[in-house]
């Protein structure tokens, strides 16, 4: 069944084939192809941008209420087809059915949320005083290029796409080559509900299609979610045409457990979700745990015991609680880090149970790994691992923990774990990250209405919330002066 999935490009209301195609493989059986995706070219991007520019003339004049209706229709489509879509997503991504449903239903939730923000698009602010009259309005921007990563392609794609379309922009979107099939299927359904040219879908590599989408002079804005490294190239390639940018980039989130916190089942369960969901491949997964002395050994012992119950296997296996990594470069990067740690004095605790009958090496599997006796300057602490390896570090004072948490160029998320919630909010204000969670830190904790984004090199702007919608619109001031 899976082998028959073949996705095309979709430009100006029509499916477009390509002689250049790429097989998509199952990360749980890395030699097994699950489908094929057509790859676009620079010419395809040019054609799509022209079509989107033309379509913008009408789409910008369509009422925000009518634009919102399409978002709702797509939310319904995802809901109605979620089980079938989740199966497809597991095959191309590797994560479990539950995690795949989270990606899909999370996207439906995002679509519904933005469909309620019509008034924010239409809102005008009028200021009248002795200077005269000023009206502040929002206008759409034009053609927006949207570039999606592979880790949570459905929700992350829609976090950028829903506000862009609601704002009245038209779009060229690029799914990630490692996980394009499910997203493309949903996007094509959406495009069929829209006037031609409003939504154009072009898969292809970042270095060809992605760069062309960023450099095209007619494109007014780029919304990008992915690594900080590629974020740098997005900034460089958009500089000569001064594009508006929203960048959601990498993270190296710290969880700080204060000594007043009870180390109970709930805490351990939440921490496991924060670390190991999607095999560690979430931008705001917990990537470093700092535990105050007094609690440290109890925490480590209980965390390791609980992580040891993780069942590693094919995401389609109902007993699996953690799937493989998604792709070969990610697998290589995580195993390199693991090998580096093994060369140090760190204690490397490899835990969990592999439950597949196939060979471990058939998929991009990495077992849950808990690293202790590790130093702040070690690569596993400093780098974004994006895999199921977690360092746990003790600290004496709160100030020391805050200093270590902030000791990074990333600033996406952090969390504070304490019985004194008010104190948790106080500590949060000293942490340099776009999100700080108190007593939670996992996928889903950041709802569609919560502004989400990075300090420092974790990004520019905010996704989610009204903020993301505002970033898809130009603010216009119209003024009549009566005082001069
Ligand atoms: P990535 O390698 O940066 O790729 C992201 C997207 O950019 C893919 O579609 C990729 O295309 C494309 N791309 C690659 N090179 C490009 C270029 N030169 N110009 C334009 N586009 C280019 O990131 P990833 O490995 O997919 O995702 C993992 C990273 O994303 C992690 O660092 C994670 O923390 C971050 N992330 C951040 C957030 C957030 O909200 N802050 C959310 C999720 C993930 P191809 O791969 O198809 O070539
Ligand atoms: Mg990458």
JSON list of N, CA, C and O in Angstrom, two decimals, residues 89-143:
[
{"chain": "A", "resi": 89, "resn": "UNK", "atom": "N", "xyz": [1.98, 9.11, 8.38]},
{"chain": "A", "resi": 89, "resn": "UNK", "atom": "CA", "xyz": [3.01, 9.92, 9.02]},
{"chain": "A", "resi": 89, "resn": "UNK", "atom": "C", "xyz": [4.01, 9.05, 9.78]},
{"chain": "A", "resi": 89, "resn": "UNK", "atom": "O", "xyz": [5.22, 9.30, 9.76]},
{"chain": "A", "resi": 90, "resn": "UNK", "atom": "N", "xyz": [3.52, 8.01, 10.45]},
{"chain": "A", "resi": 90, "resn": "UNK", "atom": "CA", "xyz": [4.43, 7.10, 11.15]},
{"chain": "A", "resi": 90, "resn": "UNK", "atom": "C", "xyz": [5.41, 6.48, 10.16]},
{"chain": "A", "resi": 90, "resn": "UNK", "atom": "O", "xyz": [6.61, 6.40, 10.42]},
{"chain": "A", "resi": 91, "resn": "UNK", "atom": "N", "xyz": [4.88, 6.05, 9.01]},
{"chain": "A", "resi": 91, "resn": "UNK", "atom": "CA", "xyz": [5.73, 5.37, 8.03]},
{"chain": "A", "resi": 91, "resn": "UNK", "atom": "C", "xyz": [6.87, 6.25, 7.52]},
{"chain": "A", "resi": 91, "resn": "UNK", "atom": "O", "xyz": [7.96, 5.78, 7.26]},
{"chain": "A", "resi": 92, "resn": "UNK", "atom": "N", "xyz": [6.60, 7.52, 7.34]},
{"chain": "A", "resi": 92, "resn": "UNK", "atom": "CA", "xyz": [7.65, 8.38, 6.78]},
{"chain": "A", "resi": 92, "resn": "UNK", "atom": "C", "xyz": [8.45, 9.10, 7.86]},
{"chain": "A", "resi": 92, "resn": "UNK", "atom": "O", "xyz": [9.53, 9.61, 7.60]},
{"chain": "A", "resi": 93, "resn": "UNK", "atom": "N", "xyz": [7.90, 9.16, 9.09]},
{"chain": "A", "resi": 93, "resn": "UNK", "atom": "CA", "xyz": [8.60, 9.89, 10.14]},
{"chain": "A", "resi": 93, "resn": "UNK", "atom": "C", "xyz": [9.29, 9.00, 11.17]},
{"chain": "A", "resi": 93, "resn": "UNK", "atom": "O", "xyz": [10.40, 9.29, 11.61]},
{"chain": "A", "resi": 94, "resn": "UNK", "atom": "N", "xyz": [8.61, 7.92, 11.57]},
{"chain": "A", "resi": 94, "resn": "UNK", "atom": "CA", "xyz": [9.19, 7.04, 12.58]},
{"chain": "A", "resi": 94, "resn": "UNK", "atom": "C", "xyz": [8.55, 7.18, 13.93]},
{"chain": "A", "resi": 94, "resn": "UNK", "atom": "O", "xyz": [8.56, 6.24, 14.73]},
{"chain": "A", "resi": 95, "resn": "UNK", "atom": "N", "xyz": [7.98, 8.36, 14.26]},
{"chain": "A", "resi": 95, "resn": "UNK", "atom": "CA", "xyz": [7.42, 8.52, 15.61]},
{"chain": "A", "resi": 95, "resn": "UNK", "atom": "C", "xyz": [6.18, 7.65, 15.78]},
{"chain": "A", "resi": 95, "resn": "UNK", "atom": "O", "xyz": [5.65, 7.12, 14.80]},
{"chain": "A", "resi": 96, "resn": "UNK", "atom": "N", "xyz": [5.69, 7.53, 17.02]},
{"chain": "A", "resi": 96, "resn": "UNK", "atom": "CA", "xyz": [4.59, 6.61, 17.30]},
{"chain": "A", "resi": 96, "resn": "UNK", "atom": "C", "xyz": [3.27, 7.15, 16.74]},
{"chain": "A", "resi": 96, "resn": "UNK", "atom": "O", "xyz": [3.18, 8.33, 16.37]},
{"chain": "A", "resi": 97, "resn": "UNK", "atom": "N", "xyz": [2.27, 6.28, 16.73]},
{"chain": "A", "resi": 97, "resn": "UNK", "atom": "CA", "xyz": [0.94, 6.69, 16.25]},
{"chain": "A", "resi": 97, "resn": "UNK", "atom": "C", "xyz": [0.41, 7.83, 17.12]},
{"chain": "A", "resi": 97, "resn": "UNK", "atom": "O", "xyz": [-0.11, 8.83, 16.62]},
{"chain": "A", "resi": 98, "resn": "UNK", "atom": "N", "xyz": [0.58, 7.71, 18.44]},
{"chain": "A", "resi": 98, "resn": "UNK", "atom": "CA", "xyz": [0.11, 8.76, 19.35]},
{"chain": "A", "resi": 98, "resn": "UNK", "atom": "C", "xyz": [0.79, 10.09, 19.05]},
{"chain": "A", "resi": 98, "resn": "UNK", "atom": "O", "xyz": [0.15, 11.14, 19.00]},
{"chain": "A", "resi": 99, "resn": "UNK", "atom": "N", "xyz": [2.11, 10.04, 18.85]},
{"chain": "A", "resi": 99, "resn": "UNK", "atom": "CA", "xyz": [2.84, 11.27, 18.56]},
{"chain": "A", "resi": 99, "resn": "UNK", "atom": "C", "xyz": [2.42, 11.85, 17.20]},
{"chain": "A", "resi": 99, "resn": "UNK", "atom": "O", "xyz": [2.31, 13.06, 17.03]},
{"chain": "A", "resi": 100, "resn": "UNK", "atom": "N", "xyz": [2.16, 10.95, 16.24]},
{"chain": "A", "resi": 100, "resn": "UNK", "atom": "CA", "xyz": [1.73, 11.41, 14.92]},
{"chain": "A", "resi": 100, "resn": "UNK", "atom": "C", "xyz": [0.34, 12.04, 15.00]},
{"chain": "A", "resi": 100, "resn": "UNK", "atom": "O", "xyz": [0.07, 13.06, 14.36]},
{"chain": "A", "resi": 101, "resn": "UNK", "atom": "N", "xyz": [-0.53, 11.43, 15.81]},
{"chain": "A", "resi": 101, "resn": "UNK", "atom": "CA", "xyz": [-1.86, 12.02, 16.01]},
{"chain": "A", "resi": 101, "resn": "UNK", "atom": "C", "xyz": [-1.71, 13.40, 16.68]},
{"chain": "A", "resi": 101, "resn": "UNK", "atom": "O", "xyz": [-2.45, 14.33, 16.36]},
{"chain": "A", "resi": 102, "resn": "UNK", "atom": "N", "xyz": [-0.75, 13.51, 17.58]},
{"chain": "A", "resi": 102, "resn": "UNK", "atom": "CA", "xyz": [-0.50, 14.80, 18.23]},
{"chain": "A", "resi": 102, "resn": "UNK", "atom": "C", "xyz": [-0.11, 15.86, 17.20]},
{"chain": "A", "resi": 102, "resn": "UNK", "atom": "O", "xyz": [-0.57, 17.01, 17.25]},
{"chain": "A", "resi": 103, "resn": "UNK", "atom": "N", "xyz": [0.72, 15.49, 16.26]},
{"chain": "A", "resi": 103, "resn": "UNK", "atom": "CA", "xyz": [1.16, 16.40, 15.19]},
{"chain": "A", "resi": 103, "resn": "UNK", "atom": "C", "xyz": [-0.06, 16.83, 14.35]},
{"chain": "A", "resi": 103, "resn": "UNK", "atom": "O", "xyz": [-0.29, 18.02, 14.11]},
{"chain": "A", "resi": 104, "resn": "UNK", "atom": "N", "xyz": [-0.89, 15.86, 13.98]},
{"chain": "A", "resi": 104, "resn": "UNK", "atom": "CA", "xyz": [-2.04, 16.13, 13.12]},
{"chain": "A", "resi": 104, "resn": "UNK", "atom": "C", "xyz": [-3.14, 16.92, 13.84]},
{"chain": "A", "resi": 104, "resn": "UNK", "atom": "O", "xyz": [-3.61, 17.95, 13.35]},
{"chain": "A", "resi": 105, "resn": "UNK", "atom": "N", "xyz": [-3.54, 16.41, 15.01]},
{"chain": "A", "resi": 105, "resn": "UNK", "atom": "CA", "xyz": [-4.65, 17.07, 15.71]},
{"chain": "A", "resi": 105, "resn": "UNK", "atom": "C", "xyz": [-4.19, 18.42, 16.27]},
{"chain": "A", "resi": 105, "resn": "UNK", "atom": "O", "xyz": [-4.99, 19.36, 16.39]},
{"chain": "A", "resi": 106, "resn": "UNK", "atom": "N", "xyz": [-2.91, 18.52, 16.57]},
{"chain": "A", "resi": 106, "resn": "UNK", "atom": "CA", "xyz": [-2.34, 19.82, 16.97]},
{"chain": "A", "resi": 106, "resn": "UNK", "atom": "C", "xyz": [-2.50, 20.82, 15.83]},
{"chain": "A", "resi": 106, "resn": "UNK", "atom": "O", "xyz": [-2.86, 21.99, 16.04]},
{"chain": "A", "resi": 107, "resn": "UNK", "atom": "N", "xyz": [-2.26, 20.37, 14.61]},
{"chain": "A", "resi": 107, "resn": "UNK", "atom": "CA", "xyz": [-2.42, 21.25, 13.44]},
{"chain": "A", "resi": 107, "resn": "UNK", "atom": "C", "xyz": [-3.88, 21.66, 13.27]},
{"chain": "A", "resi": 107, "resn": "UNK", "atom": "O", "xyz": [-4.19, 22.83, 13.00]},
{"chain": "A", "resi": 108, "resn": "UNK", "atom": "N", "xyz": [-4.80, 20.72, 13.48]},
{"chain": "A", "resi": 108, "resn": "UNK", "atom": "CA", "xyz": [-6.23, 21.04, 13.37]},
{"chain": "A", "resi": 108, "resn": "UNK", "atom": "C", "xyz": [-6.61, 22.10, 14.41]},
{"chain": "A", "resi": 108, "resn": "UNK", "atom": "O", "xyz": [-7.35, 23.05, 14.13]},
{"chain": "A", "resi": 109, "resn": "UNK", "atom": "N", "xyz": [-6.04, 21.94, 15.59]},
{"chain": "A", "resi": 109, "resn": "UNK", "atom": "CA", "xyz": [-6.27, 22.90, 16.67]},
{"chain": "A", "resi": 109, "resn": "UNK", "atom": "C", "xyz": [-5.76, 24.29, 16.30]},
{"chain": "A", "resi": 109, "resn": "UNK", "atom": "O", "xyz": [-6.41, 25.30, 16.56]},
{"chain": "A", "resi": 110, "resn": "UNK", "atom": "N", "xyz": [-4.60, 24.33, 15.68]},
{"chain": "A", "resi": 110, "resn": "UNK", "atom": "CA", "xyz": [-4.01, 25.60, 15.23]},
{"chain": "A", "resi": 110, "resn": "UNK", "atom": "C", "xyz": [-4.92, 26.25, 14.18]},
{"chain": "A", "resi": 110, "resn": "UNK", "atom": "O", "xyz": [-5.19, 27.46, 14.23]},
{"chain": "A", "resi": 111, "resn": "UNK", "atom": "N", "xyz": [-5.40, 25.46, 13.24]},
{"chain": "A", "resi": 111, "resn": "UNK", "atom": "CA", "xyz": [-6.28, 25.99, 12.19]},
{"chain": "A", "resi": 111, "resn": "UNK", "atom": "C", "xyz": [-7.56, 26.56, 12.80]},
{"chain": "A", "resi": 111, "resn": "UNK", "atom": "O", "xyz": [-8.00, 27.66, 12.43]},
{"chain": "A", "resi": 112, "resn": "UNK", "atom": "N", "xyz": [-8.13, 25.84, 13.75]},
{"chain": "A", "resi": 112, "resn": "UNK", "atom": "CA", "xyz": [-9.36, 26.33, 14.40]},
{"chain": "A", "resi": 112, "resn": "UNK", "atom": "C", "xyz": [-9.08, 27.62, 15.18]},
{"chain": "A", "resi": 112, "resn": "UNK", "atom": "O", "xyz": [-9.87, 28.56, 15.15]},
{"chain": "A", "resi": 113, "resn": "UNK", "atom": "N", "xyz": [-7.96, 27.64, 15.87]},
{"chain": "A", "resi": 113, "resn": "UNK", "atom": "CA", "xyz": [-7.61, 28.84, 16.63]},
{"chain": "A", "resi": 113, "resn": "UNK", "atom": "C", "xyz": [-7.51, 30.05, 15.71]},
{"chain": "A", "resi": 113, "resn": "UNK", "atom": "O", "xyz": [-8.13, 31.10, 15.96]},
{"chain": "A", "resi": 114, "resn": "UNK", "atom": "N", "xyz": [-6.76, 29.93, 14.61]},
{"chain": "A", "resi": 114, "resn": "UNK", "atom": "CA", "xyz": [-6.60, 31.10, 13.73]},
{"chain": "A", "resi": 114, "resn": "UNK", "atom": "C", "xyz": [-7.92, 31.48, 13.06]},
{"chain": "A", "resi": 114, "resn": "UNK", "atom": "O", "xyz": [-8.15, 32.66, 12.77]},
{"chain": "A", "resi": 115, "resn": "UNK", "atom": "N", "xyz": [-8.80, 30.48, 12.86]},
{"chain": "A", "resi": 115, "resn": "UNK", "atom": "CA", "xyz": [-10.08, 30.82, 12.23]},
{"chain": "A", "resi": 115, "resn": "UNK", "atom": "C", "xyz": [-10.93, 31.71, 13.15]},
{"chain": "A", "resi": 115, "resn": "UNK", "atom": "O", "xyz": [-11.88, 32.34, 12.69]},
{"chain": "A", "resi": 116, "resn": "UNK", "atom": "N", "xyz": [-10.57, 31.79, 14.44]},
{"chain": "A", "resi": 116, "resn": "UNK", "atom": "CA", "xyz": [-11.33, 32.67, 15.35]},
{"chain": "A", "resi": 116, "resn": "UNK", "atom": "C", "xyz": [-10.74, 34.08, 15.42]},
{"chain": "A", "resi": 116, "resn": "UNK", "atom": "O", "xyz": [-11.25, 34.92, 16.15]},
{"chain": "A", "resi": 117, "resn": "UNK", "atom": "N", "xyz": [-9.67, 34.34, 14.69]},
{"chain": "A", "resi": 117, "resn": "UNK", "atom": "CA", "xyz": [-8.99, 35.63, 14.84]},
{"chain": "A", "resi": 117, "resn": "UNK", "atom": "C", "xyz": [-9.33, 36.64, 13.73]},
{"chain": "A", "resi": 117, "resn": "UNK", "atom": "O", "xyz": [-8.55, 37.57, 13.48]},
{"chain": "A", "resi": 118, "resn": "UNK", "atom": "N", "xyz": [-10.48, 36.45, 13.10]},
{"chain": "A", "resi": 118, "resn": "UNK", "atom": "CA", "xyz": [-10.90, 37.34, 12.01]},
{"chain": "A", "resi": 118, "resn": "UNK", "atom": "C", "xyz": [-10.87, 38.81, 12.45]},
{"chain": "A", "resi": 118, "resn": "UNK", "atom": "O", "xyz": [-10.38, 39.69, 11.73]},
{"chain": "A", "resi": 119, "resn": "UNK", "atom": "N", "xyz": [-11.36, 39.08, 13.65]},
{"chain": "A", "resi": 119, "resn": "UNK", "atom": "CA", "xyz": [-11.43, 40.47, 14.13]},
{"chain": "A", "resi": 119, "resn": "UNK", "atom": "C", "xyz": [-10.05, 41.11, 14.23]},
{"chain": "A", "resi": 119, "resn": "UNK", "atom": "O", "xyz": [-9.90, 42.32, 14.07]},
{"chain": "A", "resi": 120, "resn": "UNK", "atom": "N", "xyz": [-9.04, 40.28, 14.51]},
{"chain": "A", "resi": 120, "resn": "UNK", "atom": "CA", "xyz": [-7.67, 40.82, 14.61]},
{"chain": "A", "resi": 120, "resn": "UNK", "atom": "C", "xyz": [-7.17, 41.30, 13.25]},
{"chain": "A", "resi": 120, "resn": "UNK", "atom": "O", "xyz": [-6.36, 42.21, 13.17]},
{"chain": "A", "resi": 121, "resn": "UNK", "atom": "N", "xyz": [-7.65, 40.67, 12.19]},
{"chain": "A", "resi": 121, "resn": "UNK", "atom": "CA", "xyz": [-7.24, 41.08, 10.84]},
{"chain": "A", "resi": 121, "resn": "UNK", "atom": "C", "xyz": [-7.95, 42.38, 10.49]},
{"chain": "A", "resi": 121, "resn": "UNK", "atom": "O", "xyz": [-7.35, 43.32, 9.95]},
{"chain": "A", "resi": 122, "resn": "UNK", "atom": "N", "xyz": [-9.22, 42.46, 10.81]},
{"chain": "A", "resi": 122, "resn": "UNK", "atom": "CA", "xyz": [-10.04, 43.61, 10.41]},
{"chain": "A", "resi": 122, "resn": "UNK", "atom": "C", "xyz": [-9.87, 44.82, 11.34]},
{"chain": "A", "resi": 122, "resn": "UNK", "atom": "O", "xyz": [-10.28, 45.92, 11.00]},
{"chain": "A", "resi": 123, "resn": "UNK", "atom": "N", "xyz": [-9.27, 44.57, 12.50]},
{"chain": "A", "resi": 123, "resn": "UNK", "atom": "CA", "xyz": [-9.20, 45.61, 13.53]},
{"chain": "A", "resi": 123, "resn": "UNK", "atom": "C", "xyz": [-8.51, 46.89, 13.05]},
{"chain": "A", "resi": 123, "resn": "UNK", "atom": "O", "xyz": [-7.45, 46.83, 12.45]},
{"chain": "A", "resi": 124, "resn": "UNK", "atom": "N", "xyz": [-9.14, 48.00, 13.31]},
{"chain": "A", "resi": 124, "resn": "UNK", "atom": "CA", "xyz": [-8.50, 49.30, 13.04]},
{"chain": "A", "resi": 124, "resn": "UNK", "atom": "C", "xyz": [-8.47, 50.09, 14.33]},
{"chain": "A", "resi": 124, "resn": "UNK", "atom": "O", "xyz": [-9.40, 50.03, 15.12]},
{"chain": "A", "resi": 125, "resn": "UNK", "atom": "N", "xyz": [-7.41, 50.81, 14.50]},
{"chain": "A", "resi": 125, "resn": "UNK", "atom": "CA", "xyz": [-7.32, 51.67, 15.69]},
{"chain": "A", "resi": 125, "resn": "UNK", "atom": "C", "xyz": [-7.36, 53.12, 15.23]},
{"chain": "A", "resi": 125, "resn": "UNK", "atom": "O", "xyz": [-6.60, 53.51, 14.34]},
{"chain": "A", "resi": 126, "resn": "UNK", "atom": "N", "xyz": [-8.27, 53.89, 15.80]},
{"chain": "A", "resi": 126, "resn": "UNK", "atom": "CA", "xyz": [-8.40, 55.29, 15.40]},
{"chain": "A", "resi": 126, "resn": "UNK", "atom": "C", "xyz": [-7.96, 56.16, 16.58]},
{"chain": "A", "resi": 126, "resn": "UNK", "atom": "O", "xyz": [-8.44, 56.00, 17.70]},
{"chain": "A", "resi": 127, "resn": "UNK", "atom": "N", "xyz": [-7.02, 57.05, 16.31]},
{"chain": "A", "resi": 127, "resn": "UNK", "atom": "CA", "xyz": [-6.56, 57.98, 17.36]},
{"chain": "A", "resi": 127, "resn": "UNK", "atom": "C", "xyz": [-6.92, 59.39, 16.89]},
{"chain": "A", "resi": 127, "resn": "UNK", "atom": "O", "xyz": [-6.48, 59.83, 15.82]},
{"chain": "A", "resi": 128, "resn": "UNK", "atom": "N", "xyz": [-7.74, 60.07, 17.66]},
{"chain": "A", "resi": 128, "resn": "UNK", "atom": "CA", "xyz": [-8.09, 61.46, 17.29]},
{"chain": "A", "resi": 128, "resn": "UNK", "atom": "C", "xyz": [-7.69, 62.38, 18.44]},
{"chain": "A", "resi": 128, "resn": "UNK", "atom": "O", "xyz": [-8.06, 62.14, 19.58]},
{"chain": "A", "resi": 129, "resn": "UNK", "atom": "N", "xyz": [-6.92, 63.40, 18.11]},
{"chain": "A", "resi": 129, "resn": "UNK", "atom": "CA", "xyz": [-6.55, 64.39, 19.11]},
{"chain": "A", "resi": 129, "resn": "UNK", "atom": "C", "xyz": [-6.27, 65.71, 18.41]},
{"chain": "A", "resi": 129, "resn": "UNK", "atom": "O", "xyz": [-6.56, 65.84, 17.21]},
{"chain": "A", "resi": 130, "resn": "UNK", "atom": "N", "xyz": [-5.66, 66.66, 19.12]},
{"chain": "A", "resi": 130, "resn": "UNK", "atom": "CA", "xyz": [-5.51, 67.98, 18.51]},
{"chain": "A", "resi": 130, "resn": "UNK", "atom": "C", "xyz": [-4.50, 68.00, 17.36]},
{"chain": "A", "resi": 130, "resn": "UNK", "atom": "O", "xyz": [-4.44, 68.94, 16.59]},
{"chain": "A", "resi": 131, "resn": "UNK", "atom": "N", "xyz": [-3.78, 66.89, 17.23]},
{"chain": "A", "resi": 131, "resn": "UNK", "atom": "CA", "xyz": [-2.85, 66.75, 16.11]},
{"chain": "A", "resi": 131, "resn": "UNK", "atom": "C", "xyz": [-3.61, 66.44, 14.81]},
{"chain": "A", "resi": 131, "resn": "UNK", "atom": "O", "xyz": [-3.17, 66.74, 13.72]},
{"chain": "A", "resi": 132, "resn": "UNK", "atom": "N", "xyz": [-4.76, 65.76, 14.97]},
{"chain": "A", "resi": 132, "resn": "UNK", "atom": "CA", "xyz": [-5.54, 65.35, 13.80]},
{"chain": "A", "resi": 132, "resn": "UNK", "atom": "C", "xyz": [-6.09, 63.95, 14.00]},
{"chain": "A", "resi": 132, "resn": "UNK", "atom": "O", "xyz": [-6.38, 63.54, 15.12]},
{"chain": "A", "resi": 133, "resn": "UNK", "atom": "N", "xyz": [-6.17, 63.20, 12.91]},
{"chain": "A", "resi": 133, "resn": "UNK", "atom": "CA", "xyz": [-6.74, 61.85, 13.00]},
{"chain": "A", "resi": 133, "resn": "UNK", "atom": "C", "xyz": [-5.76, 60.84, 12.42]},
{"chain": "A", "resi": 133, "resn": "UNK", "atom": "O", "xyz": [-5.22, 61.04, 11.33]},
{"chain": "A", "resi": 134, "resn": "UNK", "atom": "N", "xyz": [-5.56, 59.76, 13.15]},
{"chain": "A", "resi": 134, "resn": "UNK", "atom": "CA", "xyz": [-4.66, 58.69, 12.67]},
{"chain": "A", "resi": 134, "resn": "UNK", "atom": "C", "xyz": [-5.42, 57.37, 12.72]},
{"chain": "A", "resi": 134, "resn": "UNK", "atom": "O", "xyz": [-6.04, 57.05, 13.73]},
{"chain": "A", "resi": 135, "resn": "UNK", "atom": "N", "xyz": [-5.35, 56.63, 11.63]},
{"chain": "A", "resi": 135, "resn": "UNK", "atom": "CA", "xyz": [-5.96, 55.30, 11.60]},
{"chain": "A", "resi": 135, "resn": "UNK", "atom": "C", "xyz": [-4.86, 54.26, 11.39]},
{"chain": "A", "resi": 135, "resn": "UNK", "atom": "O", "xyz": [-4.05, 54.40, 10.46]},
{"chain": "A", "resi": 136, "resn": "UNK", "atom": "N", "xyz": [-4.82, 53.29, 12.27]},
{"chain": "A", "resi": 136, "resn": "UNK", "atom": "CA", "xyz": [-3.85, 52.20, 12.12]},
{"chain": "A", "resi": 136, "resn": "UNK", "atom": "C", "xyz": [-4.58, 50.97, 11.58]},
{"chain": "A", "resi": 136, "resn": "UNK", "atom": "O", "xyz": [-5.56, 50.51, 12.18]},
{"chain": "A", "resi": 137, "resn": "UNK", "atom": "N", "xyz": [-4.15, 50.48, 10.45]},
{"chain": "A", "resi": 137, "resn": "UNK", "atom": "CA", "xyz": [-4.79, 49.30, 9.86]},
{"chain": "A", "resi": 137, "resn": "UNK", "atom": "C", "xyz": [-3.73, 48.26, 9.51]},
{"chain": "A", "resi": 137, "resn": "UNK", "atom": "O", "xyz": [-2.53, 48.56, 9.50]},
{"chain": "A", "resi": 138, "resn": "UNK", "atom": "N", "xyz": [-4.21, 47.06, 9.22]},
{"chain": "A", "resi": 138, "resn": "UNK", "atom": "CA", "xyz": [-3.29, 46.00, 8.80]},
{"chain": "A", "resi": 138, "resn": "UNK", "atom": "C", "xyz": [-3.54, 45.67, 7.34]},
{"chain": "A", "resi": 138, "resn": "UNK", "atom": "O", "xyz": [-4.69, 45.59, 6.91]},
{"chain": "A", "resi": 139, "resn": "UNK", "atom": "N", "xyz": [-2.48, 45.47, 6.61]},
{"chain": "A", "resi": 139, "resn": "UNK", "atom": "CA", "xyz": [-2.62, 45.04, 5.22]},
{"chain": "A", "resi": 139, "resn": "UNK", "atom": "C", "xyz": [-1.84, 43.74, 5.02]},
{"chain": "A", "resi": 139, "resn": "UNK", "atom": "O", "xyz": [-0.84, 43.51, 5.71]},
{"chain": "A", "resi": 140, "resn": "UNK", "atom": "N", "xyz": [-2.29, 42.95, 4.06]},
{"chain": "A", "resi": 140, "resn": "UNK", "atom": "CA", "xyz": [-1.52, 41.74, 3.77]},
{"chain": "A", "resi": 140, "resn": "UNK", "atom": "C", "xyz": [-0.21, 42.12, 3.09]},
{"chain": "A", "resi": 140, "resn": "UNK", "atom": "O", "xyz": [-0.04, 43.26, 2.63]},
{"chain": "A", "resi": 141, "resn": "UNK", "atom": "N", "xyz": [0.71, 41.18, 3.03]},
{"chain": "A", "resi": 141, "resn": "UNK", "atom": "CA", "xyz": [2.06, 41.49, 2.56]},
{"chain": "A", "resi": 141, "resn": "UNK", "atom": "C", "xyz": [2.29, 41.12, 1.10]},
{"chain": "A", "resi": 141, "resn": "UNK", "atom": "O", "xyz": [3.07, 41.74, 0.41]},
{"chain": "A", "resi": 142, "resn": "UNK", "atom": "N", "xyz": [1.63, 40.04, 0.65]},
{"chain": "A", "resi": 142, "resn": "UNK", "atom": "CA", "xyz": [1.88, 39.56, -0.71]},
{"chain": "A", "resi": 142, "resn": "UNK", "atom": "C", "xyz": [2.24, 38.09, -0.68]},
{"chain": "A", "resi": 142, "resn": "UNK", "atom": "O", "xyz": [1.62, 37.31, 0.04]},
{"chain": "A", "resi": 143, "resn": "UNK", "atom": "N", "xyz": [3.29, 37.73, -1.43]},
{"chain": "A", "resi": 143, "resn": "UNK", "atom": "CA", "xyz": [3.67, 36.32, -1.49]},
{"chain": "A", "resi": 143, "resn": "UNK", "atom": "C", "xyz": [4.60, 35.98, -0.31]},
{"chain": "A", "resi": 143, "resn": "UNK", "atom": "O", "xyz": [5.58, 36.68, -0.08]}
]
